[in-house]
Structures are given as structure tokens and as C-alpha cells.
Short mmCIF file of N, CA and C in Angstrom, two decimals:
data_model
loop_
_atom_site.label_atom_id
_atom_site.label_comp_id
_atom_site.label_asym_id
_atom_site.label_seq_id
_atom_site.Cartn_x
_atom_site.Cartn_y
_atom_site.Cartn_z
N UNK A 1 -44.27 -5.94 -10.31
CA UNK A 1 -43.71 -5.45 -11.11
C UNK A 1 -43.42 -3.99 -9.65
N UNK A 2 -44.53 -4.33 -9.38
CA UNK A 2 -44.23 -2.78 -8.70
C UNK A 2 -43.10 -3.22 -7.26
N UNK A 3 -43.22 -3.93 -7.15
CA UNK A 3 -43.14 -4.63 -5.88
C UNK A 3 -41.30 -5.05 -6.07
N UNK A 4 -40.75 -4.83 -7.39
CA UNK A 4 -39.18 -4.76 -7.51
C UNK A 4 -38.67 -3.57 -8.03
N UNK A 5 -40.25 -2.23 -8.34
CA UNK A 5 -39.47 -1.28 -9.39
C UNK A 5 -39.72 -0.22 -7.79
N UNK A 6 -40.37 -0.49 -6.88
CA UNK A 6 -39.91 0.04 -5.57
C UNK A 6 -39.01 -0.80 -4.41
N UNK A 7 -38.35 -1.43 -4.60
CA UNK A 7 -37.98 -2.67 -3.72
C UNK A 7 -36.44 -1.64 -3.17
N UNK A 8 -36.28 -1.53 -2.05
CA UNK A 8 -35.34 -0.80 -2.24
C UNK A 8 -33.25 -2.06 -1.77
N UNK A 9 -34.52 -3.34 -3.00
CA UNK A 9 -32.87 -4.15 -2.83
C UNK A 9 -31.97 -3.38 -4.06
N UNK A 10 -32.55 -2.78 -4.96
CA UNK A 10 -31.33 -1.88 -5.29
C UNK A 10 -30.80 -0.86 -4.95
N UNK A 11 -30.79 -0.53 -3.83
CA UNK A 11 -30.14 0.70 -3.63
C UNK A 11 -28.26 -0.02 -3.54
N UNK A 12 -27.83 0.96 -3.20
CA UNK A 12 -26.18 0.34 -3.23
C UNK A 12 -25.48 -0.76 -4.42
N UNK A 13 -26.04 -0.32 -5.75
CA UNK A 13 -25.68 -1.33 -6.53
C UNK A 13 -25.29 -0.83 -7.29
N UNK A 14 -23.71 -0.82 -7.99
CA UNK A 14 -22.91 -0.13 -8.70
C UNK A 14 -24.22 0.24 -10.08
N UNK A 15 -24.01 1.96 -11.48
CA UNK A 15 -24.70 1.65 -11.80
C UNK A 15 -25.13 0.63 -12.71
N UNK A 16 -23.49 0.23 -13.07
CA UNK A 16 -23.48 -1.05 -13.97
C UNK A 16 -24.66 -2.53 -14.18
N UNK A 17 -24.77 -2.42 -12.81
CA UNK A 17 -25.35 -3.31 -11.44
C UNK A 17 -26.60 -3.39 -11.23
N UNK A 18 -26.98 -2.25 -11.88
CA UNK A 18 -28.79 -2.02 -11.56
C UNK A 18 -28.82 -2.35 -13.29
N UNK A 19 -28.28 -1.63 -14.33
CA UNK A 19 -28.68 -2.34 -15.60
C UNK A 19 -28.15 -3.26 -16.17
N UNK A 20 -27.99 -4.28 -15.32
CA UNK A 20 -27.54 -5.71 -15.62
C UNK A 20 -29.20 -6.31 -14.93
N UNK A 21 -29.29 -6.16 -13.91
CA UNK A 21 -30.21 -6.59 -12.87
C UNK A 21 -31.83 -5.87 -14.17
N UNK A 22 -31.23 -4.84 -14.47
CA UNK A 22 -32.69 -4.51 -15.25
C UNK A 22 -32.33 -5.52 -16.30
N UNK A 23 -31.81 -5.58 -17.30
CA UNK A 23 -32.09 -6.79 -18.31
C UNK A 23 -32.41 -8.06 -18.08
N UNK A 24 -31.66 -8.53 -17.09
CA UNK A 24 -32.55 -9.53 -16.43
C UNK A 24 -34.01 -9.79 -16.06
N UNK A 25 -34.32 -8.63 -15.29
CA UNK A 25 -35.59 -8.62 -15.14
C UNK A 25 -36.32 -8.58 -16.83
N UNK A 26 -36.39 -8.00 -17.27
CA UNK A 26 -37.08 -7.80 -18.31
C UNK A 26 -37.12 -8.59 -19.25
N UNK A 27 -35.98 -9.23 -19.33
CA UNK A 27 -35.49 -10.66 -20.08
C UNK A 27 -36.34 -11.58 -19.28
N UNK A 28 -36.87 -12.14 -18.31
CA UNK A 28 -37.40 -12.93 -16.99
C UNK A 28 -38.32 -13.13 -17.70
N UNK A 29 -39.28 -11.98 -17.25
CA UNK A 29 -40.72 -11.86 -17.10
C UNK A 29 -41.29 -11.08 -18.41
N UNK A 30 -41.02 -10.12 -19.12
CA UNK A 30 -41.42 -10.57 -20.33
C UNK A 30 -40.84 -10.62 -21.42
N UNK A 31 -39.89 -10.45 -22.24
CA UNK A 31 -39.34 -10.94 -23.43
C UNK A 31 -39.91 -12.56 -23.38
N UNK A 32 -39.01 -13.02 -22.52
CA UNK A 32 -38.70 -14.65 -22.87
C UNK A 32 -40.19 -15.71 -22.36
N UNK A 33 -40.71 -15.13 -20.77
CA UNK A 33 -41.62 -15.89 -20.76
C UNK A 33 -43.26 -14.77 -21.16
N UNK A 34 -43.31 -13.86 -21.42
CA UNK A 34 -44.99 -12.89 -21.10
C UNK A 34 -44.81 -12.80 -23.27
N UNK A 35 -43.64 -12.45 -23.86
CA UNK A 35 -43.14 -12.48 -25.51
C UNK A 35 -43.49 -13.72 -26.41
N UNK A 36 -41.75 -14.00 -25.92
CA UNK A 36 -41.51 -15.75 -26.74
C UNK A 36 -42.30 -16.73 -25.99
N UNK A 37 -42.77 -16.33 -25.35
CA UNK A 37 -42.94 -18.19 -24.19
C UNK A 37 -44.53 -18.39 -24.45
N UNK A 38 -45.04 -17.44 -23.88
CA UNK A 38 -46.68 -17.36 -23.10
C UNK A 38 -47.01 -16.60 -25.14
N UNK A 39 -46.93 -15.94 -25.64
CA UNK A 39 -47.25 -14.99 -26.80
C UNK A 39 -47.04 -15.98 -28.33
N UNK A 40 -45.18 -16.09 -27.95
CA UNK A 40 -44.59 -16.40 -29.72
C UNK A 40 -44.96 -18.36 -29.34
N UNK A 41 -44.83 -18.68 -28.57
CA UNK A 41 -45.04 -20.71 -28.10
C UNK A 41 -46.44 -20.98 -28.37
N UNK A 42 -47.20 -20.17 -27.52
CA UNK A 42 -48.39 -20.76 -26.48
C UNK A 42 -49.35 -19.71 -27.38
N UNK A 43 -49.46 -19.18 -28.18
CA UNK A 43 -50.29 -18.04 -28.56
C UNK A 43 -51.51 -17.44 -27.65
N UNK A 44 -50.87 -16.72 -26.73
CA UNK A 44 -51.45 -17.03 -25.52
C UNK A 44 -52.29 -15.33 -25.40
N UNK A 45 -51.19 -14.36 -26.02
CA UNK A 45 -51.62 -13.11 -26.22
C UNK A 45 -51.72 -12.20 -27.01
N UNK A 46 -53.12 -12.21 -27.76
CA UNK A 46 -53.72 -11.79 -28.98
C UNK A 46 -52.88 -10.45 -29.32
N UNK A 47 -52.68 -9.64 -28.74
CA UNK A 47 -52.39 -7.84 -29.28
C UNK A 47 -51.26 -8.26 -29.82
N UNK A 48 -50.34 -9.19 -28.90
CA UNK A 48 -48.41 -9.95 -29.55
C UNK A 48 -48.36 -10.43 -30.57
N UNK A 49 -49.54 -11.05 -30.69
CA UNK A 49 -49.69 -12.47 -31.62
C UNK A 49 -49.88 -12.44 -32.96
N UNK A 50 -50.70 -10.85 -33.22
CA UNK A 50 -50.81 -10.76 -34.24
C UNK A 50 -49.58 -9.99 -34.29
N UNK A 51 -48.90 -8.94 -34.19
CA UNK A 51 -47.41 -8.36 -34.07
C UNK A 51 -46.30 -9.55 -34.55
N UNK A 52 -46.28 -11.08 -33.58
CA UNK A 52 -44.89 -11.70 -34.35
C UNK A 52 -45.59 -12.23 -35.05
N UNK A 53 -47.23 -12.56 -35.20
CA UNK A 53 -47.26 -13.49 -37.32
C UNK A 53 -47.14 -12.03 -38.36
N UNK A 54 -47.54 -11.20 -38.00
CA UNK A 54 -47.51 -9.85 -38.95
C UNK A 54 -45.40 -9.78 -39.84
N UNK A 55 -44.63 -10.24 -38.42
CA UNK A 55 -42.58 -10.45 -38.21
C UNK A 55 -42.54 -11.74 -39.02
N UNK A 56 -43.10 -12.97 -38.73
CA UNK A 56 -42.77 -14.12 -38.98
C UNK A 56 -43.67 -14.91 -38.88
N UNK A 57 -43.95 -15.58 -40.46
CA UNK A 57 -44.39 -16.13 -40.83
C UNK A 57 -44.52 -18.06 -40.14
N UNK A 58 -43.27 -18.00 -39.67
CA UNK A 58 -43.28 -19.25 -39.10
C UNK A 58 -44.17 -19.49 -37.45
N UNK A 59 -44.65 -17.59 -37.29
CA UNK A 59 -45.70 -18.02 -35.90
C UNK A 59 -46.73 -18.29 -36.90
N UNK A 60 -47.28 -18.20 -38.14
CA UNK A 60 -48.50 -18.87 -38.31
C UNK A 60 -48.69 -20.24 -38.50
N UNK A 61 -47.48 -20.38 -39.30
CA UNK A 61 -47.39 -22.08 -39.76
C UNK A 61 -47.05 -22.87 -38.55
N UNK A 62 -46.57 -22.21 -37.00
CA UNK A 62 -46.96 -22.87 -36.48
C UNK A 62 -45.17 -23.86 -36.26
N UNK A 63 -43.95 -23.35 -37.17
CA UNK A 63 -42.98 -24.06 -36.86
C UNK A 63 -41.73 -24.32 -35.96
N UNK A 64 -41.47 -25.49 -36.60
CA UNK A 64 -40.56 -26.40 -34.62
C UNK A 64 -39.58 -25.62 -34.47
N UNK A 65 -38.74 -23.85 -34.84
CA UNK A 65 -37.42 -23.40 -34.34
C UNK A 65 -38.74 -22.35 -33.85
N UNK A 66 -39.03 -21.78 -33.91
CA UNK A 66 -39.41 -20.43 -33.28
C UNK A 66 -40.22 -21.11 -32.08
N UNK A 67 -41.03 -23.01 -32.21
CA UNK A 67 -41.93 -22.73 -30.79
C UNK A 67 -41.37 -23.49 -30.25
N UNK A 68 -40.18 -24.40 -30.84
CA UNK A 68 -38.73 -24.44 -29.02
C UNK A 68 -38.21 -23.98 -28.70
N UNK A 69 -37.65 -22.83 -29.36
CA UNK A 69 -37.25 -21.74 -29.22
C UNK A 69 -38.10 -20.40 -27.68
N UNK A 70 -39.13 -21.00 -27.93
CA UNK A 70 -39.78 -20.15 -27.49
C UNK A 70 -40.53 -20.67 -25.75
N UNK A 71 -39.83 -21.69 -26.03
CA UNK A 71 -40.70 -22.38 -24.65
C UNK A 71 -38.98 -23.20 -24.03
N UNK A 72 -37.65 -22.39 -24.98
CA UNK A 72 -36.80 -22.66 -24.06
C UNK A 72 -36.52 -21.46 -23.73
N UNK A 73 -37.22 -20.49 -23.98
CA UNK A 73 -37.61 -19.16 -23.42
C UNK A 73 -38.63 -19.38 -22.17
N UNK A 74 -39.06 -19.59 -22.15
CA UNK A 74 -40.41 -19.60 -21.52
C UNK A 74 -39.82 -20.79 -20.20
N UNK A 75 -39.33 -21.60 -19.45
CA UNK A 75 -39.24 -22.80 -18.86
C UNK A 75 -38.15 -23.11 -18.69
N UNK A 76 -36.81 -22.14 -19.17
CA UNK A 76 -35.06 -21.38 -19.05
C UNK A 76 -34.36 -20.63 -18.59
N UNK A 77 -35.21 -19.77 -19.83
CA UNK A 77 -34.36 -18.61 -19.97
C UNK A 77 -35.64 -17.57 -18.56
N UNK A 78 -36.57 -17.64 -18.88
CA UNK A 78 -37.12 -17.01 -18.08
C UNK A 78 -36.68 -16.67 -16.74
N UNK A 79 -37.16 -18.66 -16.45
CA UNK A 79 -36.81 -18.27 -14.48
C UNK A 79 -35.30 -18.34 -14.20
N UNK A 80 -34.83 -18.42 -15.05
CA UNK A 80 -33.14 -18.57 -14.94
C UNK A 80 -32.62 -16.26 -14.88
N UNK A 81 -33.05 -15.64 -15.63
CA UNK A 81 -32.85 -14.47 -15.97
C UNK A 81 -33.47 -13.43 -14.18
N UNK A 82 -35.01 -14.43 -14.11
CA UNK A 82 -35.05 -13.83 -12.77
C UNK A 82 -34.58 -14.65 -11.98
N UNK A 83 -33.79 -15.90 -12.05
CA UNK A 83 -33.05 -16.15 -10.43
C UNK A 83 -31.81 -15.17 -10.91
N UNK A 84 -31.18 -14.73 -11.97
CA UNK A 84 -29.54 -13.90 -12.02
C UNK A 84 -30.39 -12.75 -11.91
N UNK A 85 -31.60 -11.95 -12.30
CA UNK A 85 -31.86 -10.93 -11.25
C UNK A 85 -31.60 -10.81 -9.76
N UNK A 86 -31.98 -11.79 -9.13
CA UNK A 86 -32.28 -11.99 -7.76
C UNK A 86 -30.40 -12.17 -7.28
N UNK A 87 -30.11 -12.55 -7.88
CA UNK A 87 -28.27 -12.99 -7.52
C UNK A 87 -27.83 -11.10 -7.13
N UNK A 88 -27.75 -10.64 -8.49
CA UNK A 88 -27.88 -9.27 -8.88
C UNK A 88 -27.82 -8.14 -7.64
N UNK A 89 -29.15 -8.45 -7.28
CA UNK A 89 -29.67 -7.54 -6.04
C UNK A 89 -29.26 -7.51 -4.64
N UNK A 90 -28.73 -9.13 -4.48
CA UNK A 90 -29.24 -9.23 -3.51
C UNK A 90 -26.86 -9.95 -3.06
N UNK A 91 -26.23 -9.27 -4.36
CA UNK A 91 -24.67 -8.99 -4.53
C UNK A 91 -24.54 -10.72 -4.71
N UNK A 92 -25.34 -11.36 -4.28
CA UNK A 92 -24.86 -12.94 -4.22
C UNK A 92 -23.34 -13.29 -4.66
N UNK A 93 -23.10 -14.10 -3.89
CA UNK A 93 -20.72 -14.93 -4.79
C UNK A 93 -21.91 -15.66 -6.43
N UNK A 94 -22.49 -16.27 -6.80
CA UNK A 94 -22.48 -17.16 -7.52
C UNK A 94 -23.71 -15.76 -9.10
N UNK A 95 -24.08 -15.14 -8.40
CA UNK A 95 -24.29 -13.62 -9.54
C UNK A 95 -23.53 -14.05 -11.30
N UNK A 96 -22.11 -14.26 -10.96
CA UNK A 96 -21.17 -13.86 -12.53
C UNK A 96 -21.15 -15.32 -13.33
N UNK A 97 -21.02 -16.36 -12.13
CA UNK A 97 -20.89 -17.99 -12.62
C UNK A 97 -22.62 -18.16 -13.60
N UNK A 98 -23.65 -17.61 -12.92
CA UNK A 98 -24.89 -17.67 -13.04
C UNK A 98 -25.28 -16.62 -14.59
N UNK A 99 -24.43 -15.89 -15.08
CA UNK A 99 -24.45 -14.95 -16.16
C UNK A 99 -23.50 -16.28 -17.08
N UNK A 100 -22.68 -16.09 -16.98
CA UNK A 100 -22.13 -17.57 -17.67
C UNK A 100 -22.22 -18.01 -18.18
N UNK A 101 -23.34 -18.79 -17.43
CA UNK A 101 -24.12 -19.91 -17.74
C UNK A 101 -25.63 -19.41 -18.69
N UNK A 102 -26.24 -18.32 -18.92
CA UNK A 102 -27.27 -18.19 -19.17
C UNK A 102 -27.16 -16.37 -20.50
N UNK A 103 -26.11 -16.47 -20.18
CA UNK A 103 -25.94 -15.12 -20.98
C UNK A 103 -25.47 -15.92 -22.78
N UNK A 104 -24.74 -16.67 -22.45
CA UNK A 104 -24.26 -17.66 -23.83
C UNK A 104 -25.86 -18.45 -24.23
N UNK A 105 -26.86 -18.46 -23.85
CA UNK A 105 -28.01 -19.41 -24.15
C UNK A 105 -28.30 -18.13 -24.80
N UNK A 106 -29.27 -16.64 -24.21
CA UNK A 106 -29.47 -15.86 -24.79
C UNK A 106 -29.27 -16.21 -25.97
N UNK A 107 -28.12 -15.92 -26.36
CA UNK A 107 -26.90 -15.43 -27.95
C UNK A 107 -27.44 -17.14 -28.79
N UNK A 108 -27.59 -18.41 -28.39
CA UNK A 108 -27.64 -19.11 -29.18
C UNK A 108 -29.18 -19.24 -28.94
N UNK A 109 -30.19 -18.73 -28.89
CA UNK A 109 -31.48 -18.49 -29.28
C UNK A 109 -31.95 -17.38 -30.14
N UNK A 110 -31.08 -16.83 -30.14
CA UNK A 110 -31.00 -15.99 -30.81
C UNK A 110 -30.42 -16.37 -32.31
N UNK A 111 -28.88 -16.83 -32.28
CA UNK A 111 -28.77 -17.76 -33.01
C UNK A 111 -29.43 -18.26 -34.29
N UNK A 112 -29.98 -19.51 -32.97
CA UNK A 112 -31.17 -20.65 -33.82
C UNK A 112 -31.74 -19.64 -34.24
N UNK A 113 -32.51 -18.66 -33.58
CA UNK A 113 -34.36 -18.45 -34.25
C UNK A 113 -33.52 -16.91 -36.00
N UNK A 114 -33.01 -16.55 -35.96
CA UNK A 114 -32.42 -15.66 -36.65
C UNK A 114 -32.12 -16.88 -38.20
N UNK A 115 -30.99 -17.66 -37.30
CA UNK A 115 -30.05 -18.59 -38.41
C UNK A 115 -31.24 -19.46 -39.61
N UNK A 116 -31.73 -20.31 -38.48
CA UNK A 116 -32.69 -20.81 -39.31
C UNK A 116 -33.84 -20.22 -40.21
N UNK A 117 -33.87 -18.93 -40.37
CA UNK A 117 -34.68 -18.30 -41.17
C UNK A 117 -34.10 -18.07 -42.02
N UNK A 118 -32.99 -17.40 -42.09
CA UNK A 118 -31.48 -16.77 -42.81
C UNK A 118 -31.69 -18.09 -43.90
N UNK A 119 -31.33 -19.36 -42.98
CA UNK A 119 -30.58 -20.66 -43.77
C UNK A 119 -32.00 -20.50 -45.13
N UNK A 120 -32.93 -20.85 -44.35
CA UNK A 120 -34.22 -20.80 -45.64
C UNK A 120 -34.42 -19.60 -46.18
N UNK A 121 -33.20 -18.81 -46.69
CA UNK A 121 -33.56 -18.09 -47.91
C UNK A 121 -34.88 -17.11 -47.47
N UNK A 122 -35.49 -16.21 -46.27
CA UNK A 122 -36.20 -15.51 -45.24
C UNK A 122 -37.47 -15.58 -46.51
N UNK A 123 -37.50 -16.76 -45.86
CA UNK A 123 -39.04 -16.76 -46.93
C UNK A 123 -40.56 -16.57 -46.03
N UNK A 124 -40.36 -16.27 -44.12
CA UNK A 124 -41.43 -16.65 -43.80
C UNK A 124 -41.25 -14.76 -43.26
N UNK A 125 -40.67 -14.11 -43.78
CA UNK A 125 -40.13 -12.82 -43.68
C UNK A 125 -40.88 -11.51 -44.24
N UNK A 126 -41.01 -10.76 -43.96
CA UNK A 126 -40.99 -9.38 -44.81
C UNK A 126 -39.63 -8.63 -45.53
N UNK A 127 -38.99 -9.00 -45.79
CA UNK A 127 -37.56 -8.92 -45.88
C UNK A 127 -37.48 -9.07 -47.95
N UNK A 128 -38.34 -9.35 -48.91
CA UNK A 128 -38.28 -9.03 -50.21
C UNK A 128 -39.52 -8.58 -50.64
N UNK A 129 -39.26 -7.94 -51.53
CA UNK A 129 -39.99 -7.42 -52.49
C UNK A 129 -40.33 -9.03 -53.73
N UNK A 130 -41.48 -9.56 -52.80
CA UNK A 130 -41.97 -10.96 -54.26
C UNK A 130 -41.99 -10.48 -56.13
N UNK A 131 -42.12 -9.44 -56.61
CA UNK A 131 -42.66 -9.35 -57.52
C UNK A 131 -41.57 -8.28 -58.34
N UNK A 132 -39.86 -8.09 -57.46
CA UNK A 132 -39.22 -7.10 -57.44
C UNK A 132 -38.41 -8.20 -58.37
N UNK A 133 -36.71 -7.14 -58.31
CA UNK A 133 -35.44 -7.73 -59.04
C UNK A 133 -35.40 -9.08 -59.32
N UNK A 134 -35.76 -10.71 -60.29
CA UNK A 134 -35.74 -11.55 -59.99
C UNK A 134 -34.49 -12.00 -60.26
N UNK A 135 -33.20 -13.09 -58.72
CA UNK A 135 -31.88 -13.41 -58.57
C UNK A 135 -31.69 -12.20 -58.23
N UNK A 136 -32.17 -10.70 -57.92
CA UNK A 136 -30.90 -9.97 -56.82
C UNK A 136 -31.55 -9.58 -54.87
N UNK A 137 -31.30 -10.91 -54.32
CA UNK A 137 -32.45 -10.06 -53.16
C UNK A 137 -31.77 -8.83 -52.96
N UNK A 138 -30.28 -8.39 -52.61
CA UNK A 138 -30.22 -6.56 -52.53
C UNK A 138 -31.35 -5.54 -53.25
N UNK A 139 -31.85 -5.78 -54.81
CA UNK A 139 -32.68 -5.50 -55.40
C UNK A 139 -34.29 -5.16 -54.96
N UNK A 140 -34.67 -6.46 -54.11
CA UNK A 140 -35.65 -6.81 -54.06
C UNK A 140 -36.41 -5.89 -52.22
N UNK A 141 -35.06 -6.10 -51.49
CA UNK A 141 -35.37 -5.11 -50.50
C UNK A 141 -35.75 -4.23 -50.32
N UNK A 142 -36.98 -3.71 -49.62
CA UNK A 142 -37.94 -2.33 -48.97
C UNK A 142 -37.40 -1.66 -48.14
N UNK A 143 -37.47 -0.94 -48.47
CA UNK A 143 -37.74 0.56 -47.08
C UNK A 143 -39.39 0.84 -46.83
N UNK A 144 -40.22 0.59 -47.12
CA UNK A 144 -41.55 1.36 -46.74
C UNK A 144 -41.38 1.39 -45.23
N UNK A 145 -42.77 1.76 -44.79
CA UNK A 145 -43.79 1.64 -43.29
C UNK A 145 -43.46 0.01 -42.94
N UNK A 146 -43.88 -0.46 -43.63
CA UNK A 146 -44.16 -2.33 -43.30
C UNK A 146 -42.70 -2.49 -42.85
N UNK A 147 -41.76 -2.33 -44.05
CA UNK A 147 -40.58 -3.46 -43.87
C UNK A 147 -39.39 -2.76 -42.69
N UNK A 148 -39.82 -1.56 -42.33
CA UNK A 148 -39.21 -0.72 -41.53
C UNK A 148 -39.19 -1.18 -40.56
N UNK A 149 -40.68 -1.33 -39.92
CA UNK A 149 -41.50 -1.81 -39.04
C UNK A 149 -40.83 -4.20 -38.57
N UNK A 150 -41.54 -4.69 -39.59
CA UNK A 150 -41.30 -5.29 -39.45
C UNK A 150 -39.73 -6.19 -39.63
N UNK A 151 -39.65 -6.51 -40.81
CA UNK A 151 -38.26 -6.71 -40.76
C UNK A 151 -37.13 -5.97 -40.29
N UNK A 152 -36.47 -4.52 -40.78
CA UNK A 152 -35.25 -4.32 -40.65
C UNK A 152 -35.13 -3.43 -38.84
N UNK A 153 -36.42 -3.37 -38.59
CA UNK A 153 -36.82 -3.32 -36.71
C UNK A 153 -37.35 -3.77 -35.86
N UNK A 154 -38.03 -5.81 -37.04
CA UNK A 154 -38.16 -6.14 -35.27
C UNK A 154 -37.83 -7.42 -35.93
N UNK A 155 -37.64 -7.87 -36.90
CA UNK A 155 -36.56 -9.23 -36.95
C UNK A 155 -34.77 -8.99 -36.89
N UNK A 156 -34.46 -7.78 -37.79
CA UNK A 156 -32.58 -7.64 -37.58
C UNK A 156 -32.01 -6.85 -36.27
N UNK A 157 -33.07 -5.80 -35.88
CA UNK A 157 -32.64 -4.58 -34.53
C UNK A 157 -32.62 -5.47 -33.15
N UNK A 158 -34.25 -6.06 -32.98
CA UNK A 158 -35.15 -6.82 -31.75
C UNK A 158 -33.86 -7.77 -31.60
N UNK A 159 -33.82 -7.97 -32.31
CA UNK A 159 -33.11 -9.66 -32.52
C UNK A 159 -31.80 -9.49 -31.91
N UNK A 160 -31.35 -9.46 -32.79
CA UNK A 160 -29.67 -9.02 -32.50
C UNK A 160 -29.21 -8.30 -31.32
N UNK A 161 -30.57 -8.13 -30.15
CA UNK A 161 -29.74 -7.10 -29.48
C UNK A 161 -29.55 -8.27 -27.98
N UNK A 162 -30.02 -9.81 -29.00
CA UNK A 162 -29.54 -10.57 -28.30
C UNK A 162 -28.16 -11.49 -28.09
N UNK A 163 -27.75 -10.54 -29.01
CA UNK A 163 -26.08 -11.34 -29.53
C UNK A 163 -24.93 -10.10 -28.36
N UNK A 164 -25.90 -8.75 -28.49
CA UNK A 164 -24.78 -8.09 -28.02
C UNK A 164 -24.66 -7.89 -26.87
N UNK A 165 -25.90 -7.98 -26.00
CA UNK A 165 -25.84 -7.70 -24.65
C UNK A 165 -25.27 -8.79 -23.84
N UNK A 166 -25.46 -9.54 -24.02
CA UNK A 166 -25.50 -11.49 -23.50
C UNK A 166 -23.89 -11.59 -23.94
N UNK A 167 -23.65 -10.64 -25.50
CA UNK A 167 -22.22 -11.52 -25.61
C UNK A 167 -21.45 -10.01 -24.12
N UNK A 168 -21.65 -8.97 -24.17
CA UNK A 168 -21.07 -7.98 -22.89
C UNK A 168 -21.29 -8.56 -21.49
N UNK A 169 -22.10 -9.30 -21.25
CA UNK A 169 -22.46 -9.87 -20.13
C UNK A 169 -21.04 -11.57 -20.15
N UNK A 170 -21.43 -11.69 -20.69
CA UNK A 170 -20.85 -13.32 -20.75
C UNK A 170 -18.70 -12.67 -20.56
N UNK A 171 -18.82 -11.96 -21.61
CA UNK A 171 -17.55 -11.04 -21.58
C UNK A 171 -17.30 -10.78 -20.11
N UNK A 172 -17.92 -9.99 -19.44
CA UNK A 172 -17.79 -9.38 -17.71
C UNK A 172 -17.70 -10.52 -16.92
N UNK A 173 -18.78 -10.89 -17.33
CA UNK A 173 -18.69 -12.36 -15.93
C UNK A 173 -17.26 -13.73 -16.21
N UNK A 174 -17.68 -13.59 -16.93
CA UNK A 174 -15.72 -14.61 -17.60
C UNK A 174 -14.80 -13.71 -16.39
N UNK A 175 -14.81 -12.40 -17.04
CA UNK A 175 -13.36 -11.58 -16.18
C UNK A 175 -13.75 -11.22 -14.33
N UNK A 176 -14.94 -11.14 -14.28
CA UNK A 176 -15.12 -11.64 -12.92
C UNK A 176 -14.90 -13.19 -12.13
N UNK A 177 -15.59 -13.93 -12.95
CA UNK A 177 -14.58 -14.93 -12.83
C UNK A 177 -13.77 -15.78 -12.40
N UNK A 178 -12.69 -15.05 -13.57
CA UNK A 178 -10.93 -15.25 -14.14
C UNK A 178 -10.73 -14.26 -12.32
N UNK A 179 -10.72 -13.29 -11.95
CA UNK A 179 -10.25 -12.47 -11.29
C UNK A 179 -10.32 -13.38 -10.11
N UNK A 180 -12.05 -13.49 -9.45
CA UNK A 180 -12.13 -14.44 -8.14
C UNK A 180 -10.79 -15.66 -8.19
N UNK A 181 -10.50 -16.63 -9.18
CA UNK A 181 -9.81 -17.70 -8.90
C UNK A 181 -8.35 -17.51 -9.33
N UNK A 182 -8.23 -15.89 -9.83
CA UNK A 182 -6.72 -16.60 -10.28
C UNK A 182 -5.88 -16.67 -8.78
N UNK A 183 -6.45 -15.86 -7.74
CA UNK A 183 -5.75 -15.92 -6.48
C UNK A 183 -5.62 -17.18 -5.84
N UNK A 184 -6.40 -18.00 -6.66
CA UNK A 184 -6.56 -19.86 -6.26
C UNK A 184 -5.22 -20.70 -7.37
N UNK A 185 -4.38 -19.74 -8.21
CA UNK A 185 -4.09 -20.15 -8.88
C UNK A 185 -2.47 -20.96 -8.86
N UNK A 186 -1.67 -21.95 -8.90
CA UNK A 186 -0.64 -22.71 -7.84
C UNK A 186 0.48 -21.70 -8.54
#
């Protein structure tokens, strides 16, 4: 990490390119590989495993959806994010085409992870008070410290970040690719 932080390779990058590089750097090794891959799928980082299991019961029962999403993150999205980081800091011409592949995959991972739980009625996440008003999901939502931490912040906010940022990255990559191809139109 120290090699990358103090690397001169980011010198000369525009601010938004540095932000993009940071997004892919942190996604690659930390979020996709360490957290979702090693913690979520393989349960190898005990302090994070406890937090994952508190956020989503599917990590306790070893449900196939978070397990497979974690494997895709560990073996595809993590290395690909680090590769895109390298392409950005070296100003490589394949940077935007590779972003156009990776960013939609990040969105799809978030959709599969969240939608499967929503489809099942949010039974594995701390979403509702089990003793609340029968048949009224909204009356059963809680705003105590536990639910704010694990439901509103961890499940909703943290997961949906992987829709907004990759959507922006996809749009930008598509615009850049289109701009490069436009002069070659017949």
C-alpha cells in the first residue's frame, strides 16, 4: 500500500482521474478481495466476519448468493480493479474500454447481492422488528443504533455506493470511447 500511496505514477493525473484510480485501487485489494472475498466467502478475517454476520444472516448460513458474489469479487473484480488502476495511472489507451467492462459488473454484483435479499423479504438482514405490526413492513422498521448501523448504513448505503459510482464510471467510459471512435465513422 505504501508503494502505491507514495508512487510518482499519479503525478500529472487530473483530479477526477486520481479519484477514479483511488476508487479502483481501494475496490481491488480492500473491498473486493479482503472484505467480500476473504471475509465474505472464505471467512478468513475474524473481526470483519463478525460484522458481516451481524449485517446479513446469509453469511452465517453460507447462502450461495453472497458466497458466489464474493468469489466473483475476489477472483475477477479485485484483480480487474487493480488492472484498471494501473491503466489509469499509466494513462494507457485501454483504460476506458476496461472500465466499460468492469463498472457494469460492479453494478450487477450489487444488484444480485441486494435484490436476492429483497426478493426473499429481507429475512436475513436486521430490517424489521419481528414483534412489530403484523403485515405492515414500514411500521416495523427501526431506527435504533443497531438498525441504523447494520441495516440503513451497512446494507443500504454501503451497497448502493456500488450502483452510483460505477454508473458514473460507465457513463464516462462510454463517452470517452465514443469520442475516440467518432473520428473513424464513415
